[in-house]
XYZ file of C-alpha atoms in Angstrom:
77
model
C -88.952 196.847 -203.679
C -86.310 199.197 -204.243
C -88.404 201.993 -203.236
C -88.458 200.891 -199.528
C -87.042 203.313 -197.209
C -85.706 201.521 -194.214
C -84.898 203.463 -190.949
C -81.307 203.340 -189.944
C -82.514 201.988 -186.723
C -83.322 198.948 -188.683
C -81.383 195.954 -190.098
C -83.162 194.102 -193.113
C -82.711 190.335 -193.137
C -82.915 188.494 -196.295
C -84.011 184.913 -196.272
C -83.187 182.548 -199.011
C -86.302 182.243 -201.596
C -87.438 178.837 -200.264
C -86.624 178.366 -196.844
C -89.295 176.610 -194.737
C -86.995 175.834 -192.067
C -86.767 179.480 -191.324
C -90.679 180.139 -191.188
C -91.982 179.905 -187.745
C -95.312 178.630 -189.075
C -94.064 176.036 -190.947
C -93.153 174.526 -187.469
C -96.523 175.105 -186.306
C -98.174 173.250 -189.228
C -95.649 170.527 -188.422
C -96.651 170.203 -184.741
C -100.404 170.225 -185.661
C -99.790 167.353 -188.326
C -97.699 165.237 -185.946
C -99.709 165.800 -182.723
C -103.346 166.589 -183.553
C -104.053 165.822 -187.452
C -102.258 162.627 -188.446
C -103.746 159.047 -188.872
C -107.421 160.417 -189.616
C -109.563 160.406 -192.466
C -111.578 163.254 -193.507
C -114.984 163.237 -194.700
C -114.841 166.392 -197.101
C -113.057 169.627 -197.044
C -115.336 170.889 -194.401
C -113.944 168.262 -192.140
C -110.588 169.252 -192.763
C -111.214 172.641 -191.621
C -113.038 171.874 -188.452
C -110.210 169.715 -187.620
C -107.535 172.430 -188.300
C -109.574 174.775 -186.347
C -110.000 172.470 -183.348
C -106.171 171.888 -183.526
C -105.324 175.563 -183.902
C -107.580 176.108 -180.881
C -105.611 173.674 -178.630
C -102.347 175.766 -179.105
C -101.469 178.134 -176.139
C -99.251 181.011 -176.162
C -96.590 179.036 -174.442
C -97.088 176.156 -176.637
C -96.682 178.365 -179.510
C -93.679 180.020 -178.174
C -91.994 176.428 -177.808
C -92.762 175.273 -181.166
C -91.533 178.615 -182.887
C -88.538 179.538 -180.696
C -85.499 179.465 -182.431
C -81.885 181.194 -181.681
C -82.222 183.595 -184.767
C -85.405 184.786 -183.607
C -85.110 184.963 -179.779
C -81.312 186.455 -179.987
C -80.868 189.910 -178.715
C -78.108 192.205 -179.701
């Protein structure tokens, strides 16, 4: 928004309109699909929801950090 006031201590980084490789959550979904949700058949939407919740609950903070860590996120000036 043009009316957004950004403090001088902040720098905005603009991402391309479609850039899933820059979205940490996309990496989490890819990991979950590859490690816990693949090669399965679900009876209904509730079964999918339950499987996704169970998969999400297996993620530890360390695992999430390893999946989502990228140089542009962890880089400090």
